[in-house]
Coordinates of C-alpha atoms and ligand atoms in Angstrom, one line a residue:
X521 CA 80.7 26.2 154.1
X522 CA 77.2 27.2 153.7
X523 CA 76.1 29.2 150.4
X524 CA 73.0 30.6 148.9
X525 CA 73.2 30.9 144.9
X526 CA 70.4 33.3 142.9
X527 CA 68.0 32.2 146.1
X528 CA 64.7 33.3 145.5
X529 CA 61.4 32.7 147.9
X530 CA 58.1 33.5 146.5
X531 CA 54.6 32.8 148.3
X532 CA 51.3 32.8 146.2
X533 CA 51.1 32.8 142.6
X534 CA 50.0 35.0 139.7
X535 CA 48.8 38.5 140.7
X536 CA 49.2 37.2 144.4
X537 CA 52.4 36.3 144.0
X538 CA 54.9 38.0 147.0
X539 CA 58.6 37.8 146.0
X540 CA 60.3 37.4 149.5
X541 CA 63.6 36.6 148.6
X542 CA 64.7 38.4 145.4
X543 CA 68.1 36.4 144.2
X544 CA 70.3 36.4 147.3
X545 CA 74.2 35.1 146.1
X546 CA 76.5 35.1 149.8
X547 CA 78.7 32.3 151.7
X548 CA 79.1 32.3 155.2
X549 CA 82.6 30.3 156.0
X550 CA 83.2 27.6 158.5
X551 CA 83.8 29.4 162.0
X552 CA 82.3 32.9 161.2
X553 CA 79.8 34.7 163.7
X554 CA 77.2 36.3 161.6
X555 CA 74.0 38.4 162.1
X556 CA 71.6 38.9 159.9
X557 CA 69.6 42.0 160.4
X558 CA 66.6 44.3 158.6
X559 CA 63.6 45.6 159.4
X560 CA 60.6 43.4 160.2
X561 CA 59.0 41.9 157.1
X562 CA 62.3 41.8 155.2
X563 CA 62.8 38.6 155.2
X564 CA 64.7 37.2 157.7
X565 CA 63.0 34.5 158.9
X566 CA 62.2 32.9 155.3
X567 CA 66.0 32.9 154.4
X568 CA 66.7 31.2 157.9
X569 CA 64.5 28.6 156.7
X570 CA 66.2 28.6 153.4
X571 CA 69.6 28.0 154.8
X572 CA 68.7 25.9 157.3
X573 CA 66.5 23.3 155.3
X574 CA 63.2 23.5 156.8
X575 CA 62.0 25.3 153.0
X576 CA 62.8 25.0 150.0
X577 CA 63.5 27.8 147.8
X578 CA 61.6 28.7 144.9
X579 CA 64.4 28.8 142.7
X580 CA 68.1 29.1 143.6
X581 CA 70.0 26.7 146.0
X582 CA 71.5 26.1 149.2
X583 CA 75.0 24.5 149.0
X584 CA 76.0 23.0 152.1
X585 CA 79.5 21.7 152.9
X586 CA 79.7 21.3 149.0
X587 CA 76.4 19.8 149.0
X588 CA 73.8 20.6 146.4
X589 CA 71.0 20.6 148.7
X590 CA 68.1 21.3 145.6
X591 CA 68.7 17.6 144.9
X592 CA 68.3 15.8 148.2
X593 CA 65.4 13.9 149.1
X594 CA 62.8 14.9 152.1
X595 CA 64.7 12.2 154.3
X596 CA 68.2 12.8 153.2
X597 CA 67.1 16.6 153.9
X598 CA 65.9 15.7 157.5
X599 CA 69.2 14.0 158.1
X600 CA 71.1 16.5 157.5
X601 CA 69.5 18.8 159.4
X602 CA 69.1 16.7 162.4
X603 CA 72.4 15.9 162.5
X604 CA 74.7 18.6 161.3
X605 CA 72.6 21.6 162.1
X606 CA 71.1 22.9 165.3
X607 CA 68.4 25.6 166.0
X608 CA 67.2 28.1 168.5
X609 CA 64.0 29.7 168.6
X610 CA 62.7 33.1 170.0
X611 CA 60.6 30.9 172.3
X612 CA 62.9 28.5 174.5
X613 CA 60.4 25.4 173.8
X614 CA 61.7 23.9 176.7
X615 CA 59.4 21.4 178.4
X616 CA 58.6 22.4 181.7
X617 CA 58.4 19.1 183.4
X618 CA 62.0 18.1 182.6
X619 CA 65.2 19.6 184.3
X620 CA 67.8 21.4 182.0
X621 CA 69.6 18.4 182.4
X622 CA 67.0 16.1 180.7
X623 CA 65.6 18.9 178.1
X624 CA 69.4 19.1 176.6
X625 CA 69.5 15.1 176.9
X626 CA 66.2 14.4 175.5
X627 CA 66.9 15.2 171.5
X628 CA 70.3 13.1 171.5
X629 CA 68.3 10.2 173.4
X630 CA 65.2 10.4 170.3
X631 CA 68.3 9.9 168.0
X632 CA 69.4 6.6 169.6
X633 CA 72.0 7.1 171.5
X634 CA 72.3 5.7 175.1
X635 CA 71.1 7.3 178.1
X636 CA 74.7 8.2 179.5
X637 CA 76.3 8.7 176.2
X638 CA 73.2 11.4 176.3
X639 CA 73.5 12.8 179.9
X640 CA 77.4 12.9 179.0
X641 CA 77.1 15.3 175.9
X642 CA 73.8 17.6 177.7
X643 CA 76.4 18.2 180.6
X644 CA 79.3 19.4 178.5
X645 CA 76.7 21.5 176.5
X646 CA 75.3 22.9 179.7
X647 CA 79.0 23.2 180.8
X648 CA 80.0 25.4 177.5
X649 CA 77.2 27.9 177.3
X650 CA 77.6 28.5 181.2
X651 CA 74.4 26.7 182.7
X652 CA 76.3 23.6 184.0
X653 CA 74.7 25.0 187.9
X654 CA 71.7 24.9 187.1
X655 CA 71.1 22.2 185.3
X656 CA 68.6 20.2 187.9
X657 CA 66.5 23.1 187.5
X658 CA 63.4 22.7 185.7
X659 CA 62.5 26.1 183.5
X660 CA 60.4 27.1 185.4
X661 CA 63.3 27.7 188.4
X662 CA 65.5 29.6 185.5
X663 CA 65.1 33.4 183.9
X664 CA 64.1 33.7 180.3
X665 CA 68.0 34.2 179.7
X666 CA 68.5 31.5 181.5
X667 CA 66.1 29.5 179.5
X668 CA 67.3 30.4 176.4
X669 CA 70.9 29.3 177.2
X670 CA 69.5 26.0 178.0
X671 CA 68.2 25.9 174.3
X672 CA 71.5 27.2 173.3
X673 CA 72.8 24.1 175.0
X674 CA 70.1 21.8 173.4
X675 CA 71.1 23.0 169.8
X676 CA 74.6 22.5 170.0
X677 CA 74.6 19.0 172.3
X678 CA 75.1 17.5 169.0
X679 CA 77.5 19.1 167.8
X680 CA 75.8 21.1 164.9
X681 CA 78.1 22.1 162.0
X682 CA 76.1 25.3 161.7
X683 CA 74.0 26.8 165.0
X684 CA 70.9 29.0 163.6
X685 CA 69.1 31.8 165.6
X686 CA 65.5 32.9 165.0
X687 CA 65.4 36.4 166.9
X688 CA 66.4 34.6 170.0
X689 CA 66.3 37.8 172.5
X690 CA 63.0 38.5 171.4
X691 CA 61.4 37.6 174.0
X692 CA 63.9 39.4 176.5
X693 CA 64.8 42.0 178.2
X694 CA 67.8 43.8 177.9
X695 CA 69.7 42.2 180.6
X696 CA 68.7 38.9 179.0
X697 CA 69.5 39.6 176.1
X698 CA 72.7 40.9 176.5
X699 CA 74.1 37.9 178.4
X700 CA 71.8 35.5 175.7
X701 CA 74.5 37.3 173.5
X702 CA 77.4 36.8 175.1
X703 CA 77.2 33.3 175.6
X704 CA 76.3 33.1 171.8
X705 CA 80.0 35.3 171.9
X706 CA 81.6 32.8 174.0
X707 CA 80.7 29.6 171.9
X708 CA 82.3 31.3 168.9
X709 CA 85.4 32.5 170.8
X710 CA 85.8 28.9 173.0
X711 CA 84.7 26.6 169.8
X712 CA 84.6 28.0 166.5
X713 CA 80.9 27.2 166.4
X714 CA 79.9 28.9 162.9
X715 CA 76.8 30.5 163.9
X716 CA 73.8 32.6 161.6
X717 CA 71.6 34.6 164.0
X718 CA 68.4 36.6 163.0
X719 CA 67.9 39.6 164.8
X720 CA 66.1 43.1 164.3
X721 CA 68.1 44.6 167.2
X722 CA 71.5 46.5 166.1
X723 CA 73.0 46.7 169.1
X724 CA 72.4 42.7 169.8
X725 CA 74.0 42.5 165.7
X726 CA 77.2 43.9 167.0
X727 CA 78.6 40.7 169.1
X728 CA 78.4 39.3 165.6
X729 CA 81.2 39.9 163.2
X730 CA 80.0 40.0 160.0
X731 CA 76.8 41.7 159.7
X732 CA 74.5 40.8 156.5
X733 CA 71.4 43.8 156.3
X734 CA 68.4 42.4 154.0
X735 CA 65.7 45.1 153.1
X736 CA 62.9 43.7 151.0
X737 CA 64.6 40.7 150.2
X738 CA 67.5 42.2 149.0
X739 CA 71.3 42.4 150.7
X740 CA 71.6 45.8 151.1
X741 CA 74.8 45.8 152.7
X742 CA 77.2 43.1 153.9
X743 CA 80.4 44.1 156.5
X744 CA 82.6 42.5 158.7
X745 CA 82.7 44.4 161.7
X746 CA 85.1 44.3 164.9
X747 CA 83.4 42.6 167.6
X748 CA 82.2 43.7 171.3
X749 CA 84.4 42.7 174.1
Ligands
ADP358 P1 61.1 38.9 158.9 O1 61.6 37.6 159.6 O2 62.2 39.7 158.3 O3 60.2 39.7 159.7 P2 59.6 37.1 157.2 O4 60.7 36.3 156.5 O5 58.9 36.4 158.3 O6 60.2 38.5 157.6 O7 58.5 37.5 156.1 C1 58.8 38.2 155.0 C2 57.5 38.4 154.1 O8 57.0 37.2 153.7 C3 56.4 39.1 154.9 O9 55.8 40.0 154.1 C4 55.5 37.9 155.3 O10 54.2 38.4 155.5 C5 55.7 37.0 154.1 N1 55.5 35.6 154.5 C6 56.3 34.9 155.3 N2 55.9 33.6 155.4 C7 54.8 33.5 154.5 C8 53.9 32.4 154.1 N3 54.1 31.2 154.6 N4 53.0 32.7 153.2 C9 52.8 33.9 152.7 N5 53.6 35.0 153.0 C10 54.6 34.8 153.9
MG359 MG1 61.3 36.8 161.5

């Protein structure tokens, strides 16, 4: 469903010039769980951003549902990715004056739909990534797990195609972290949500099951793995 052909990601040009991605060919299929680990530097984050439409490539393309995305205007772009893909951050961005309720709400009210058609789909996100309880709480009343769950919730209220990850444990600790990843788990296993998650952190990889390794802007190695129960 989503594929990267010959992607390459350079910054800076001439003697300058830093060739992050170096020709990345992969496909991730509709459904699939996958992590995509390496050390820091590697370039992790830039393909995210490939994948996910907020860059563009150098050279190379990102096919999405069958869609040559290298041809797409800036709006057509933007549409896409507000409405088939969603994304979590390693910060929660949540803003602190609004209950989980409202902060899950808020980006399906911006894209016109009605205030209870709105509430509706922020309660059955809350509901599916385990946060239903809580959510009259404002961040500030949650953990940082917690809190991230409640961006999990935001990113999927839509019902994104494909959910993206940016590191989203790292600001975490390992009891965070750990139940960050299993509701990440859960949403695959309940839903089928295809997910691509960034992380540095092996052990956070393994609720994944394929793992993709990039080293220098290379795939180094690409496995499909039995998952944690
Ligand atoms: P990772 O997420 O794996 O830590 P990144 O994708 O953030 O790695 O970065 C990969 C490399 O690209 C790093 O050397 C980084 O300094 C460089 N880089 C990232 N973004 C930019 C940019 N906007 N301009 C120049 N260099 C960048
Ligand atoms: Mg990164």
């Amino acid at each position: 469903m989503i594929k990267a052909e010959k992607l390459i990601k350079s910054y800076g040009t001439g003697e300058l010039e830093l060739v992050v991605l170096k020709g990345l060919d992969f496909e991730i299929k509709t459904g699939e769980f996958a992590a995509i680990i390496g050390p820091s530097g590697s370039g992790k984050s830039t393909l995210l951003y490939q994948l996910s439409l907020l860059d563009e490539p150098t050279s190379g393309e990102v096919i999405l549902g069958g869609v040559r995305t290298g041809r797409l205007s800036m709006q057509e772009k933007t549409d896409i990715r507000l409405g088939k893909l969603g994304y979590v951050f390693q910060d929660y961005a949540l803003l602190p004056e609004l209950t989980a309720l409202e902060n899950v709400a808020l980006p399906i009210i911006m894209q016109g739909h009605t205030m209870q058609e709105s509430y509706a789909k922020a309660s059955l996100a809350l509901e599916r990534i385990g946060m239903v309880d809580k959510k009259h709480n404002l961040p500030s009343q949650l953990s940082g797990g917690q809190q991230q769950r409640v961006s999990i919730a935001r990113a999927i209220a839509h019902e994104p195609q494909i959910l993206f990850a940016d590191e989203p444990t790292a600001n975490l600790d390992s009891v965070n972290g750990m139940r960050v990843m299993e509701a990440f788990r859960d949403l695959h296993e309940k839903s089928d949500q295809t997910i691509i998650m960034v992380t540095h952190e092996p052990e956070y990889a393994a609720f994944a099951e394929r793992v993709i390794t990039l080293v220098d802007g290379v795939i180094v190695s690409d496995e499909r793995k039995s998952v944690v129960k």
